[in-house]
Structures are given as structure tokens and as C-alpha cells.
Coordinates of C-alpha atoms and ligand atoms in Angstrom, one line a residue:
L21 CA 0.2 -0.1 0.3
Q22 CA 1.7 3.5 -0.8
G23 CA 0.4 7.1 -1.1
P24 CA -1.5 9.7 0.6
A25 CA -4.3 7.2 2.0
A26 CA -2.4 4.3 2.6
E27 CA -0.7 6.4 5.6
L28 CA -3.4 8.0 6.8
V29 CA -4.6 4.5 6.6
L30 CA -1.7 2.9 8.8
N31 CA -1.7 6.3 11.1
G32 CA -4.8 5.2 11.9
Q33 CA -7.0 8.5 10.3
E34 CA -9.1 5.6 8.2
E35 CA -11.9 8.1 8.0
A36 CA -9.4 11.1 6.2
A37 CA -7.9 8.3 4.3
E38 CA -11.7 7.2 3.5
K39 CA -12.4 11.1 2.1
I40 CA -9.4 11.2 -0.1
I41 CA -10.3 7.6 -1.4
A42 CA -13.8 8.8 -2.2
T43 CA -12.4 12.2 -3.8
E44 CA -10.5 10.2 -5.5
I45 CA -13.0 8.0 -7.3
A46 CA -15.7 10.5 -8.2
R47 CA -12.6 12.5 -9.7
E48 CA -12.3 9.6 -11.8
D49 CA -15.6 8.7 -12.7
Q50 CA -16.3 12.4 -13.7
S51 CA -13.4 12.1 -16.1
I52 CA -14.9 8.8 -17.4
T53 CA -18.2 9.8 -18.2
Q54 CA -17.3 13.7 -19.3
G55 CA -17.2 12.8 -23.1
E56 CA -16.8 15.1 -25.8
V57 CA -17.7 15.3 -29.7
Y58 CA -15.3 17.1 -32.2
L59 CA -16.8 18.4 -35.3
V60 CA -14.3 17.7 -37.8
G61 CA -13.8 19.1 -40.8
G62 CA -12.6 16.2 -43.4
G63 CA -11.6 18.3 -46.5
P64 CA -12.8 17.9 -50.3
G65 CA -11.1 13.8 -50.3
D66 CA -7.3 14.4 -50.8
P67 CA -5.9 13.5 -47.5
E68 CA -3.3 15.9 -47.4
L69 CA -5.3 18.2 -47.7
L70 CA -6.5 18.0 -43.6
T71 CA -5.2 20.1 -41.1
L72 CA -2.4 18.6 -38.2
R73 CA -5.9 20.0 -35.6
A74 CA -8.2 16.7 -38.0
L75 CA -5.3 14.5 -38.2
R76 CA -4.9 15.0 -34.7
L77 CA -8.9 13.9 -33.1
M78 CA -9.2 11.3 -35.5
Q79 CA -6.4 9.8 -34.3
Q80 CA -8.0 9.9 -30.3
A81 CA -11.3 9.2 -31.2
D82 CA -13.3 6.6 -29.5
V83 CA -16.1 6.3 -32.3
V84 CA -16.8 7.9 -35.7
L85 CA -19.9 8.7 -37.4
Y86 CA -19.2 9.8 -40.9
D87 CA -20.8 10.3 -44.2
R88 CA -20.8 9.2 -48.0
L89 CA -18.7 12.8 -48.7
V90 CA -15.8 11.4 -46.7
S91 CA -13.0 10.0 -48.8
D92 CA -11.8 6.8 -48.4
G93 CA -7.8 7.8 -47.8
V94 CA -9.3 10.4 -45.4
M95 CA -11.6 7.5 -43.5
E96 CA -8.2 5.2 -43.6
L97 CA -6.0 8.4 -41.1
V98 CA -9.6 7.4 -38.4
R99 CA -7.7 5.4 -35.4
R100 CA -7.6 1.7 -36.0
D101 CA -9.7 0.7 -33.3
A102 CA -12.4 3.4 -33.2
E103 CA -16.2 2.1 -33.9
R104 CA -17.1 3.1 -37.1
I105 CA -20.6 4.3 -37.7
Y106 CA -22.2 5.3 -41.4
V107 CA -25.0 7.8 -41.2
G108 CA -25.2 8.3 -45.0
K109 CA -26.7 11.5 -46.7
R110 CA -27.8 11.2 -50.6
R111 CA -30.5 12.9 -51.6
S112 CA -32.4 10.2 -51.4
E113 CA -31.1 7.2 -49.2
H114 CA -30.3 9.0 -45.2
A115 CA -29.0 5.5 -43.4
M116 CA -29.7 8.1 -41.0
Q117 CA -32.2 11.0 -39.9
Q118 CA -30.9 14.2 -39.2
E119 CA -32.6 14.7 -35.8
N120 CA -31.2 10.6 -34.9
I121 CA -27.6 11.9 -35.3
N122 CA -28.2 14.9 -33.2
Q123 CA -29.2 12.8 -30.8
L124 CA -26.8 9.9 -31.6
L125 CA -23.5 12.6 -30.9
V126 CA -25.7 13.4 -27.5
D127 CA -25.9 9.9 -26.5
L128 CA -22.8 8.8 -27.3
A129 CA -21.2 11.5 -25.5
K130 CA -22.9 10.5 -22.0
Q131 CA -21.3 7.1 -22.4
G132 CA -18.4 9.1 -22.1
K133 CA -17.1 9.1 -25.2
R134 CA -14.7 11.4 -27.4
V135 CA -16.6 10.5 -30.3
L136 CA -15.7 12.1 -33.7
R137 CA -18.1 13.9 -36.4
L138 CA -16.1 13.7 -40.0
K139 CA -17.8 15.2 -42.1
G140 CA -16.7 16.4 -46.0
G141 CA -14.8 20.0 -47.0
D142 CA -16.0 22.2 -44.0
P143 CA -18.6 21.1 -41.1
F144 CA -20.6 24.9 -41.2
I145 CA -20.7 25.1 -45.1
F146 CA -23.4 23.1 -46.5
G147 CA -23.0 20.3 -44.1
R148 CA -25.4 21.5 -41.4
G149 CA -22.6 21.0 -38.8
G150 CA -24.6 24.3 -37.0
E151 CA -27.5 22.1 -36.3
E152 CA -25.6 19.2 -34.7
I153 CA -23.8 21.5 -31.9
E154 CA -26.6 23.0 -31.2
L155 CA -28.6 19.8 -29.4
L156 CA -25.0 19.2 -27.8
A157 CA -24.4 23.0 -26.5
Q158 CA -28.4 22.5 -25.1
N159 CA -27.1 19.3 -23.1
H160 CA -24.0 21.0 -22.3
I161 CA -21.8 18.7 -23.7
P162 CA -18.1 20.1 -25.0
F163 CA -17.4 20.3 -28.5
Q164 CA -15.3 21.7 -30.4
V165 CA -15.1 22.2 -34.6
V166 CA -12.4 22.3 -36.9
P167 CA -12.2 24.4 -40.1
G168 CA -11.9 21.8 -42.9
I169 CA -11.5 23.1 -46.6
T170 CA -14.3 23.4 -48.3
A171 CA -15.2 21.7 -52.0
A172 CA -14.7 25.2 -53.6
S173 CA -11.3 25.9 -52.2
G174 CA -10.3 22.0 -52.5
C175 CA -11.7 22.0 -56.3
A176 CA -10.4 25.6 -57.3
A177 CA -7.4 25.1 -56.3
Y178 CA -6.5 22.1 -58.2
A179 CA -8.5 22.4 -61.1
G180 CA -6.3 25.8 -61.7
I181 CA -9.3 28.6 -61.2
P182 CA -8.9 31.2 -58.6
L183 CA -12.4 32.1 -57.5
T184 CA -11.0 35.9 -57.1
H185 CA -9.1 37.6 -60.0
R186 CA -8.4 41.2 -59.8
D187 CA -9.1 41.2 -63.3
Y188 CA -12.0 38.8 -64.0
A189 CA -13.7 38.9 -60.5
Q190 CA -14.1 40.9 -57.2
S191 CA -16.1 38.2 -54.9
V192 CA -17.2 35.3 -54.9
R193 CA -20.2 33.9 -53.2
F194 CA -21.5 29.9 -52.3
V195 CA -24.9 29.1 -53.3
T196 CA -26.6 26.2 -52.9
G197 CA -27.7 24.3 -56.3
H198 CA -30.8 23.3 -54.4
L199 CA -32.8 25.9 -55.3
K200 CA -35.7 27.4 -57.6
S201 CA -36.3 29.6 -59.8
N202 CA -39.3 31.1 -58.3
D203 CA -38.2 30.7 -54.8
P204 CA -38.2 34.4 -53.8
N205 CA -35.0 33.9 -51.4
V206 CA -32.8 34.0 -54.1
Q207 CA -31.5 36.7 -55.5
W208 CA -31.5 36.5 -59.0
P209 CA -30.0 39.4 -60.0
E210 CA -27.7 39.5 -58.1
L211 CA -26.4 36.5 -59.1
A212 CA -25.9 37.9 -62.4
N213 CA -23.8 40.6 -61.5
P214 CA -20.5 40.0 -64.2
T215 CA -17.5 41.1 -61.7
Q216 CA -18.5 37.7 -59.3
T217 CA -18.0 34.3 -59.1
I218 CA -20.9 32.0 -58.2
V219 CA -19.8 28.7 -56.9
F220 CA -22.9 26.0 -56.6
Y221 CA -22.4 23.6 -54.1
M222 CA -25.5 20.7 -55.0
G223 CA -25.9 21.8 -58.7
L224 CA -26.2 18.8 -60.8
L225 CA -29.7 18.0 -60.7
G226 CA -30.7 21.9 -61.5
L227 CA -28.2 22.4 -63.5
R228 CA -29.9 23.0 -66.8
D229 CA -32.2 25.4 -64.5
I230 CA -29.6 27.7 -63.0
C231 CA -28.1 28.4 -66.3
E232 CA -31.3 29.2 -67.5
S233 CA -32.4 31.3 -64.4
L234 CA -29.0 33.2 -64.5
V235 CA -29.0 33.9 -68.4
A236 CA -32.8 35.2 -68.0
H237 CA -31.0 37.7 -65.7
G238 CA -28.8 39.6 -67.0
R239 CA -25.7 36.7 -67.3
A240 CA -24.2 36.5 -70.7
A241 CA -25.1 32.7 -72.3
T242 CA -21.2 33.1 -72.9
T243 CA -19.9 33.3 -69.5
P244 CA -17.9 30.0 -69.2
V245 CA -18.3 27.8 -66.3
A246 CA -16.4 25.0 -65.3
L247 CA -17.6 21.5 -63.8
I248 CA -15.5 19.8 -61.2
E249 CA -16.4 16.3 -60.9
R250 CA -15.1 14.6 -58.0
G251 CA -12.3 17.2 -57.2
T252 CA -9.1 17.0 -55.6
T253 CA -9.1 12.9 -56.2
Q254 CA -7.5 10.8 -58.4
Q255 CA -10.7 10.8 -60.1
Q256 CA -11.1 14.5 -60.6
R257 CA -12.3 15.4 -63.8
V258 CA -12.8 19.1 -65.4
L259 CA -15.6 19.4 -68.0
I260 CA -15.8 23.5 -69.5
A261 CA -18.4 24.7 -71.6
D262 CA -20.6 28.1 -71.4
L263 CA -23.8 28.3 -69.2
A264 CA -25.6 28.1 -72.8
T265 CA -24.0 25.0 -73.6
I266 CA -22.7 22.9 -69.8
A267 CA -26.7 21.5 -69.7
D268 CA -25.8 19.4 -72.7
V269 CA -22.5 18.5 -72.6
V270 CA -23.2 17.3 -69.0
A271 CA -26.2 15.7 -70.4
S272 CA -24.4 13.8 -72.7
Q273 CA -21.5 12.2 -70.6
E274 CA -21.7 10.7 -67.4
V275 CA -20.8 12.0 -64.7
H276 CA -19.9 11.0 -61.3
A277 CA -21.0 12.7 -57.7
P278 CA -20.0 15.0 -55.8
T279 CA -19.9 17.6 -58.1
L280 CA -19.1 20.9 -58.1
F281 CA -20.4 24.2 -60.7
I282 CA -17.9 27.3 -61.2
V283 CA -19.6 30.4 -62.9
G284 CA -17.5 33.3 -64.4
D285 CA -14.8 34.7 -66.2
V286 CA -12.6 33.2 -63.9
V287 CA -12.9 30.1 -65.4
K288 CA -11.0 31.2 -68.2
L289 CA -7.7 31.4 -66.0
H290 CA -8.3 27.3 -65.9
E291 CA -6.9 26.6 -69.2
N292 CA -3.0 28.2 -68.4
L293 CA -3.1 27.5 -64.6
K294 CA -4.1 23.6 -64.8
W295 CA -1.8 22.1 -63.0
F296 CA -2.9 18.5 -60.7
K297 CA -3.2 15.2 -62.8
S298 CA -5.5 12.9 -62.1
S299 CA -5.7 9.5 -62.7
M300 CA -8.4 10.4 -65.7
Ligands
SAH430 N1 -19.5 20.9 -46.2 C1 -19.1 20.2 -47.5 C2 -20.4 20.5 -48.8 C3 -21.5 19.6 -48.2 S1 -22.8 19.8 -49.6 C4 -17.7 21.1 -47.9 O1 -17.3 22.6 -47.2 O2 -17.2 21.2 -49.1 C5 -22.4 18.5 -50.6 C6 -21.8 19.1 -51.8 O3 -20.4 19.3 -51.8 C7 -21.8 18.4 -53.1 O4 -22.9 18.3 -53.7 C8 -21.2 18.5 -54.3 O5 -21.8 20.4 -54.7 C9 -19.4 19.6 -53.2 N2 -18.2 18.5 -53.2 C10 -17.9 17.8 -51.8 N3 -16.8 18.1 -52.3 C11 -16.6 17.3 -53.9 C12 -15.4 17.3 -54.5 N4 -14.3 16.4 -53.8 N5 -15.6 17.5 -55.9 C13 -16.6 18.3 -56.0 N6 -17.7 18.8 -55.0 C14 -17.7 18.3 -53.8

């Protein structure tokens, strides 16, 4: 027997010893039951685009919840013996409802686990990261958020398309492609501004509608556009066309998700600045 409690016992001060032991046990209990959630951006695909902080937390986690956009290369870097839970996320095929994911994060953390919520790109850009941590905050569960390289930055870099450029675009906008041409919340006239690059996430299904609406609101039909398929990965492919023609180009090809749609004069730079060679 060693330590302060043992000494007290040997000195006959059993009551004091018991107190010390009780506080020790309580402290251990607390560190065991206090779980934590790491909401981590896994980037657009290439595992080398992870942050060091993302990697460190990925190697600490006891359990990981991930969805379809997290690349295999990134998943390989998660702690080997961590439990893996696929929570899906395809338009029609939700392996798990959003509310259930939110609740599962809470439940796992309450069991004392270090929970990694790993998302493609950046968790706060079209990633519902905000919704997932709201419930954690309500339940007083500690969490941290690690930004990731969002698809717009990753795909633009790997396609050699600067999102802004003094000669072509003074601003850039990230817009969801899940929009209706008559949606009052969409500022079509603003999106038609020729000095602004627009990046549409989730834009493949609505591609024709998006192009037609932009032209209807005054953006030139000859505006160059790029559709980037599986950006930053070995399967990356870049289709270049203009607002008038891209929908037909895409219709004539087999296109693989995920794809990102970039609209604006900066796309002209791709021809000179492309550098990344995928195996496609
Ligand atoms: N949180 C993510 C976006 C989630 S929305 C991020 O910050 O990147 C999902 C959309 O992201 C897809 O429909 C697609 O438009 C885009 N996307 C994500 N990864 C991509 C990739 N590697 N290549 C092309 N588009 C991608």
C-alpha cells in the first residue's frame, strides 16, 4: 500500500483516508463520464488537405460518425480501433435521419466517449454542422469545431481556377444548388453580376435551371463555367463550357457525384493554370 490514503490508514486515521479515496473515485468517474464531440472537416477528398488538428483528433476518437462525402483516404487515417458508424447522406438514401444523428452524438458523448463527427469539406458550409452542435450545446456537452477545406477552395485550387482575380472577379459567392427558379429567397439579379464568381454546391440536378435563370436575369450566355467532378481526388475531371452549353455537355456524359459548378470569367484561367494531374 502506497500513497496519501495508505499513510493515513497506517497512522490510524481511517476516516480521513476514506475521504481521500472517495474524492479520487469521484474524479475518475467524472473524467470517464465526460465525453466530448469533435466536429471535424475532412476536406474535399485528398487526405493531405486535412489540418493537423483534424488528424490529431481523428487519432484520439473512440467512435466516428461519417458520411458519404468523407473519402476513403481520409477514413484510413482514423484511429484503427475506433468504432465506425456510417450515417449516410444522399438525397434520397439517408442511412440515418438528421435528428437521429444529432441525438446519437449526445448519447455517445454521455457514455463518456470521444466522438468524432467527420464531415466532407468544412462542417459549417452546407454541412448542417450548426444543427448538430446545437443539441450538444443544449445538453452541455463539450465540443470543438475544426474547419476543413471546403469543396469550393479545394476544387478551384486543383482545377487551376482562382475564385477571385483582380481582372475578372471582385467577389465570390457559395450558393446551394437546391433552389427553385421562382424561390423568392434567391437573389437572381445579384447572382447575375458579371464581376462575381458563383460556386454552386449540390448543383448537378438543377444545372439546366440554374443556367437558364442566370441568363434570364442578365448574365451573359457566353460566361465560362466549369463542372468539377470528384475534385482533388485521383478521379478528378473538369468539364469546361459556358452557361448556354454546359447542360447539354453534361447530359451527353456520364457524370459522377460529387460535382461542383463554378460560374464566372475566372474559369478562363483554367486553360493556363491547370496543374493537377488525376489518373482520369
Ligand atoms: N461541407 C461540404 C459541402 C457539403 S454539400 C464542403 O464544405 O465542401 C455537398 C456538395 O459539396 C456536393 O453536392 C458537391 O457540390 C460539393 N462537393 C463536396 N466535395 C466535392 C468534391 N470532392 N468535388 C466536387 N464537389 C464536391
